[in-house]
Amino acid sequence: FDIFTKITKERIKILEESDIVVTNPPFSKYGDLIEHLMYFKVDFILLGNMNSVSHSGVAPYILNDEINVSFFNSASVTFDVPMVYSGTTRMGNICTYTTFEVPFNDKHTLELETNYYGNEHKYQILDNYNILCVDRIKEIPKDYNYPMAVPVTIFKYINQIDYRIIGFCQN
């Protein structure tokens, strides 16, 4: 991954010669890495943290359908970390970011059971926007067909063909 932290002529040559990049970069470097890969039009599969979807260097590409996100059961995935932190760690919110089409994992389906109408008092509207705020996936109403702010873990339950992500918010 170090080749992407500073772009030099030698590193540009490596990118230009690459067909695909597969890596698990430091989560703090996601935005920079994706911007470089997109600029040089290099396909990629990156293992990362679900919270990176709203990063300013990542979100625009998701919104423009240039990057696909795939959430998977990461219970068996471990990451090497410095020994000071015990050597390995597990994280439950790992996903892949890729320029390739992602088949939908139908093991996780979004089955909506909650109604908005009749329960309006349980929901808030985001300040300055006419967007319903939904704090938990299980609270997404089945009878509300307008924009909603939902948790980023929504990617675990939807595919980007049947659902449209229209924006990201940092809060």
mmCIF file of C-alpha atoms in Angstrom:
data_model
loop_
_atom_site.group_PDB
_atom_site.id
_atom_site.type_symbol
_atom_site.label_atom_id
_atom_site.label_comp_id
_atom_site.label_asym_id
_atom_site.label_seq_id
_atom_site.Cartn_x
_atom_site.Cartn_y
_atom_site.Cartn_z
ATOM 1 C CA PHE A 1 0.000 0.000 0.000
ATOM 2 C CA ASP A 2 2.903 2.343 0.617
ATOM 3 C CA ILE A 3 3.211 2.990 -3.110
ATOM 4 C CA PHE A 4 0.007 5.047 -2.962
ATOM 5 C CA THR A 5 0.874 7.382 -0.097
ATOM 6 C CA LYS A 6 2.980 9.656 -2.313
ATOM 7 C CA ILE A 7 2.489 9.735 -6.058
ATOM 8 C CA THR A 8 5.801 9.765 -7.931
ATOM 9 C CA LYS A 9 6.615 8.985 -11.564
ATOM 10 C CA GLU A 10 7.642 5.462 -10.575
ATOM 11 C CA ARG A 11 4.396 4.883 -8.696
ATOM 12 C CA ILE A 12 2.329 6.318 -11.532
ATOM 13 C CA LYS A 13 4.035 3.822 -13.845
ATOM 14 C CA ILE A 14 3.069 0.964 -11.505
ATOM 15 C CA LEU A 15 -0.563 2.148 -11.519
ATOM 16 C CA GLU A 16 -0.598 2.520 -15.300
ATOM 17 C CA GLU A 17 0.712 -1.036 -15.693
ATOM 18 C CA SER A 18 -1.752 -2.505 -13.198
ATOM 19 C CA ASP A 19 -4.876 -4.341 -14.306
ATOM 20 C CA ILE A 20 -6.295 -4.647 -10.803
ATOM 21 C CA VAL A 21 -5.321 -3.695 -7.266
ATOM 22 C CA VAL A 22 -6.375 -5.952 -4.389
ATOM 23 C CA THR A 23 -5.470 -4.794 -0.893
ATOM 24 C CA ASN A 24 -6.620 -3.946 2.598
ATOM 25 C CA PRO A 25 -5.153 -0.475 3.048
ATOM 26 C CA PRO A 26 -5.117 1.436 6.330
ATOM 27 C CA PHE A 27 -8.685 2.637 6.828
ATOM 28 C CA SER A 28 -7.439 6.209 7.278
ATOM 29 C CA LYS A 29 -6.033 6.170 3.703
ATOM 30 C CA TYR A 30 -9.194 5.021 1.911
ATOM 31 C CA GLY A 31 -10.189 8.293 0.347
ATOM 32 C CA ASP A 32 -6.729 9.025 -1.072
ATOM 33 C CA LEU A 33 -6.244 5.523 -2.402
ATOM 34 C CA ILE A 34 -9.635 5.368 -4.117
ATOM 35 C CA GLU A 35 -9.151 8.792 -5.681
ATOM 36 C CA HIS A 36 -5.792 7.674 -7.112
ATOM 37 C CA LEU A 37 -7.191 4.393 -8.420
ATOM 38 C CA MET A 38 -10.183 6.112 -10.003
ATOM 39 C CA TYR A 39 -7.989 8.808 -11.552
ATOM 40 C CA PHE A 40 -5.733 6.196 -13.149
ATOM 41 C CA LYS A 41 -8.739 4.016 -14.084
ATOM 42 C CA VAL A 42 -7.420 0.937 -12.288
ATOM 43 C CA ASP A 43 -9.959 -1.687 -11.221
ATOM 44 C CA PHE A 44 -9.762 -2.656 -7.589
ATOM 45 C CA ILE A 45 -11.080 -4.745 -4.718
ATOM 46 C CA LEU A 46 -10.407 -3.152 -1.343
ATOM 47 C CA LEU A 47 -11.190 -4.655 2.017
ATOM 48 C CA GLY A 48 -12.297 -1.958 4.405
ATOM 49 C CA ASN A 49 -14.459 -0.537 7.121
ATOM 50 C CA MET A 50 -18.170 0.062 6.425
ATOM 51 C CA ASN A 51 -17.849 3.572 7.848
ATOM 52 C CA SER A 52 -15.687 4.561 4.876
ATOM 53 C CA VAL A 53 -18.797 4.770 2.653
ATOM 54 C CA SER A 54 -19.399 8.349 3.789
ATOM 55 C CA HIS A 55 -15.774 9.469 3.338
ATOM 56 C CA SER A 56 -15.538 12.431 0.961
ATOM 57 C CA GLY A 57 -13.087 10.503 -1.237
ATOM 58 C CA VAL A 58 -15.387 7.468 -1.454
ATOM 59 C CA ALA A 59 -19.034 8.598 -1.338
ATOM 60 C CA PRO A 60 -19.134 10.462 -4.684
ATOM 61 C CA TYR A 61 -18.040 7.317 -6.530
ATOM 62 C CA ILE A 62 -20.711 5.243 -4.798
ATOM 63 C CA LEU A 63 -23.346 7.853 -5.639
ATOM 64 C CA ASN A 64 -22.268 7.817 -9.302
ATOM 65 C CA ASP A 65 -22.382 3.987 -9.399
ATOM 66 C CA GLU A 66 -18.649 3.798 -10.092
ATOM 67 C CA ILE A 67 -17.928 1.833 -6.905
ATOM 68 C CA ASN A 68 -19.939 -1.039 -5.476
ATOM 69 C CA VAL A 69 -20.027 -2.003 -1.814
ATOM 70 C CA SER A 70 -20.440 -5.541 -0.584
ATOM 71 C CA PHE A 71 -20.960 -6.439 3.049
ATOM 72 C CA PHE A 72 -20.157 -9.947 4.187
ATOM 73 C CA ASN A 73 -19.991 -11.967 7.365
ATOM 74 C CA SER A 74 -16.608 -10.877 8.620
ATOM 75 C CA ALA A 75 -16.610 -12.917 11.830
ATOM 76 C CA SER A 76 -13.877 -15.151 10.429
ATOM 77 C CA VAL A 77 -11.723 -12.284 9.140
ATOM 78 C CA THR A 78 -8.772 -11.247 11.287
ATOM 79 C CA PHE A 79 -6.358 -8.391 10.750
ATOM 80 C CA ASP A 80 -2.735 -8.274 11.800
ATOM 81 C CA VAL A 81 -2.118 -5.289 14.039
ATOM 82 C CA PRO A 82 1.009 -4.118 15.854
ATOM 83 C CA MET A 83 1.927 -6.422 18.722
ATOM 84 C CA VAL A 84 1.269 -3.568 21.129
ATOM 85 C CA TYR A 85 -2.427 -4.214 20.332
ATOM 86 C CA SER A 86 -2.109 -8.004 20.770
ATOM 87 C CA GLY A 87 -1.188 -9.050 17.218
ATOM 88 C CA THR A 88 -4.597 -9.665 15.574
ATOM 89 C CA THR A 89 -8.086 -8.239 15.813
ATOM 90 C CA ARG A 90 -11.567 -8.914 14.445
ATOM 91 C CA MET A 91 -13.954 -6.286 13.195
ATOM 92 C CA GLY A 92 -17.655 -6.811 12.540
ATOM 93 C CA ASN A 93 -18.204 -4.049 10.016
ATOM 94 C CA ILE A 94 -15.886 -5.102 7.194
ATOM 95 C CA CYS A 95 -16.912 -4.836 3.553
ATOM 96 C CA THR A 96 -15.369 -4.656 0.107
ATOM 97 C CA TYR A 97 -15.232 -1.656 -2.178
ATOM 98 C CA THR A 98 -14.805 -2.525 -5.823
ATOM 99 C CA THR A 99 -15.187 -1.334 -9.375
ATOM 100 C CA PHE A 100 -16.581 -4.743 -10.297
ATOM 101 C CA GLU A 101 -20.245 -5.718 -10.237
ATOM 102 C CA VAL A 102 -21.137 -7.273 -6.908
ATOM 103 C CA PRO A 103 -23.592 -10.171 -6.784
ATOM 104 C CA PHE A 104 -26.223 -9.611 -4.134
ATOM 105 C CA ASN A 105 -25.860 -11.776 -1.047
ATOM 106 C CA ASP A 106 -29.410 -13.061 -0.671
ATOM 107 C CA LYS A 107 -28.615 -14.543 2.747
ATOM 108 C CA HIS A 108 -29.343 -11.078 4.066
ATOM 109 C CA THR A 109 -32.643 -9.681 2.897
ATOM 110 C CA LEU A 110 -34.349 -6.524 3.979
ATOM 111 C CA GLU A 111 -37.742 -7.577 5.269
ATOM 112 C CA LEU A 112 -39.645 -4.486 6.313
ATOM 113 C CA GLU A 113 -42.233 -4.930 9.053
ATOM 114 C CA THR A 114 -42.753 -1.441 10.483
ATOM 115 C CA ASN A 115 -45.391 1.050 9.343
ATOM 116 C CA TYR A 116 -44.770 4.770 9.215
ATOM 117 C CA TYR A 117 -48.383 5.837 8.892
ATOM 118 C CA GLY A 118 -49.982 5.560 12.298
ATOM 119 C CA ASN A 119 -46.540 5.716 13.944
ATOM 120 C CA GLU A 120 -45.360 9.131 12.725
ATOM 121 C CA HIS A 121 -44.569 10.166 16.318
ATOM 122 C CA LYS A 122 -41.765 7.565 16.443
ATOM 123 C CA TYR A 123 -39.822 9.210 13.607
ATOM 124 C CA GLN A 124 -38.016 12.504 13.176
ATOM 125 C CA ILE A 125 -37.523 14.591 10.066
ATOM 126 C CA LEU A 126 -33.939 15.769 9.525
ATOM 127 C CA ASP A 127 -33.434 19.474 10.182
ATOM 128 C CA ASN A 128 -33.554 21.595 7.010
ATOM 129 C CA TYR A 129 -34.462 18.570 4.853
ATOM 130 C CA ASN A 130 -37.667 16.733 4.152
ATOM 131 C CA ILE A 131 -36.018 13.378 4.875
ATOM 132 C CA LEU A 132 -37.217 10.798 7.372
ATOM 133 C CA CYS A 133 -34.558 9.846 9.933
ATOM 134 C CA VAL A 134 -34.441 6.107 10.688
ATOM 135 C CA ASP A 135 -32.022 5.129 13.443
ATOM 136 C CA ARG A 136 -32.149 1.345 13.051
ATOM 137 C CA ILE A 137 -32.502 -0.926 10.044
ATOM 138 C CA LYS A 138 -35.427 -2.778 11.642
ATOM 139 C CA GLU A 139 -37.299 0.564 11.937
ATOM 140 C CA ILE A 140 -37.321 1.274 8.184
ATOM 141 C CA PRO A 141 -41.018 1.649 7.355
ATOM 142 C CA LYS A 142 -42.522 -0.475 4.606
ATOM 143 C CA ASP A 143 -45.205 2.096 3.748
ATOM 144 C CA TYR A 144 -42.978 5.161 3.273
ATOM 145 C CA ASN A 145 -41.718 5.711 -0.295
ATOM 146 C CA TYR A 146 -39.734 8.914 0.104
ATOM 147 C CA PRO A 147 -36.083 9.621 0.935
ATOM 148 C CA MET A 148 -34.864 8.311 4.281
ATOM 149 C CA ALA A 149 -31.643 8.665 6.251
ATOM 150 C CA VAL A 150 -30.654 5.151 7.301
ATOM 151 C CA PRO A 151 -27.562 3.610 8.960
ATOM 152 C CA VAL A 152 -24.605 2.729 6.712
ATOM 153 C CA THR A 153 -25.158 -0.930 7.562
ATOM 154 C CA ILE A 154 -28.001 -0.776 5.008
ATOM 155 C CA PHE A 155 -25.461 -2.087 2.476
ATOM 156 C CA LYS A 156 -25.647 -5.446 4.247
ATOM 157 C CA TYR A 157 -29.309 -5.788 3.216
ATOM 158 C CA ILE A 158 -29.661 -4.102 -0.156
ATOM 159 C CA ASN A 159 -28.180 -4.216 -3.593
ATOM 160 C CA GLN A 160 -27.351 -1.073 -5.501
ATOM 161 C CA ILE A 161 -29.587 -2.070 -8.398
ATOM 162 C CA ASP A 162 -32.951 -2.158 -6.603
ATOM 163 C CA TYR A 163 -32.143 0.670 -4.169
ATOM 164 C CA ARG A 164 -30.644 4.057 -4.865
ATOM 165 C CA ILE A 165 -28.254 5.810 -2.510
ATOM 166 C CA ILE A 166 -28.890 9.533 -3.024
ATOM 167 C CA GLY A 167 -26.472 10.987 -0.502
ATOM 168 C CA PHE A 168 -24.383 10.588 2.599
ATOM 169 C CA CYS A 169 -24.306 12.623 5.757
ATOM 170 C CA GLN A 170 -21.412 12.870 8.176
ATOM 171 C CA ASN A 171 -23.571 13.038 11.316
#
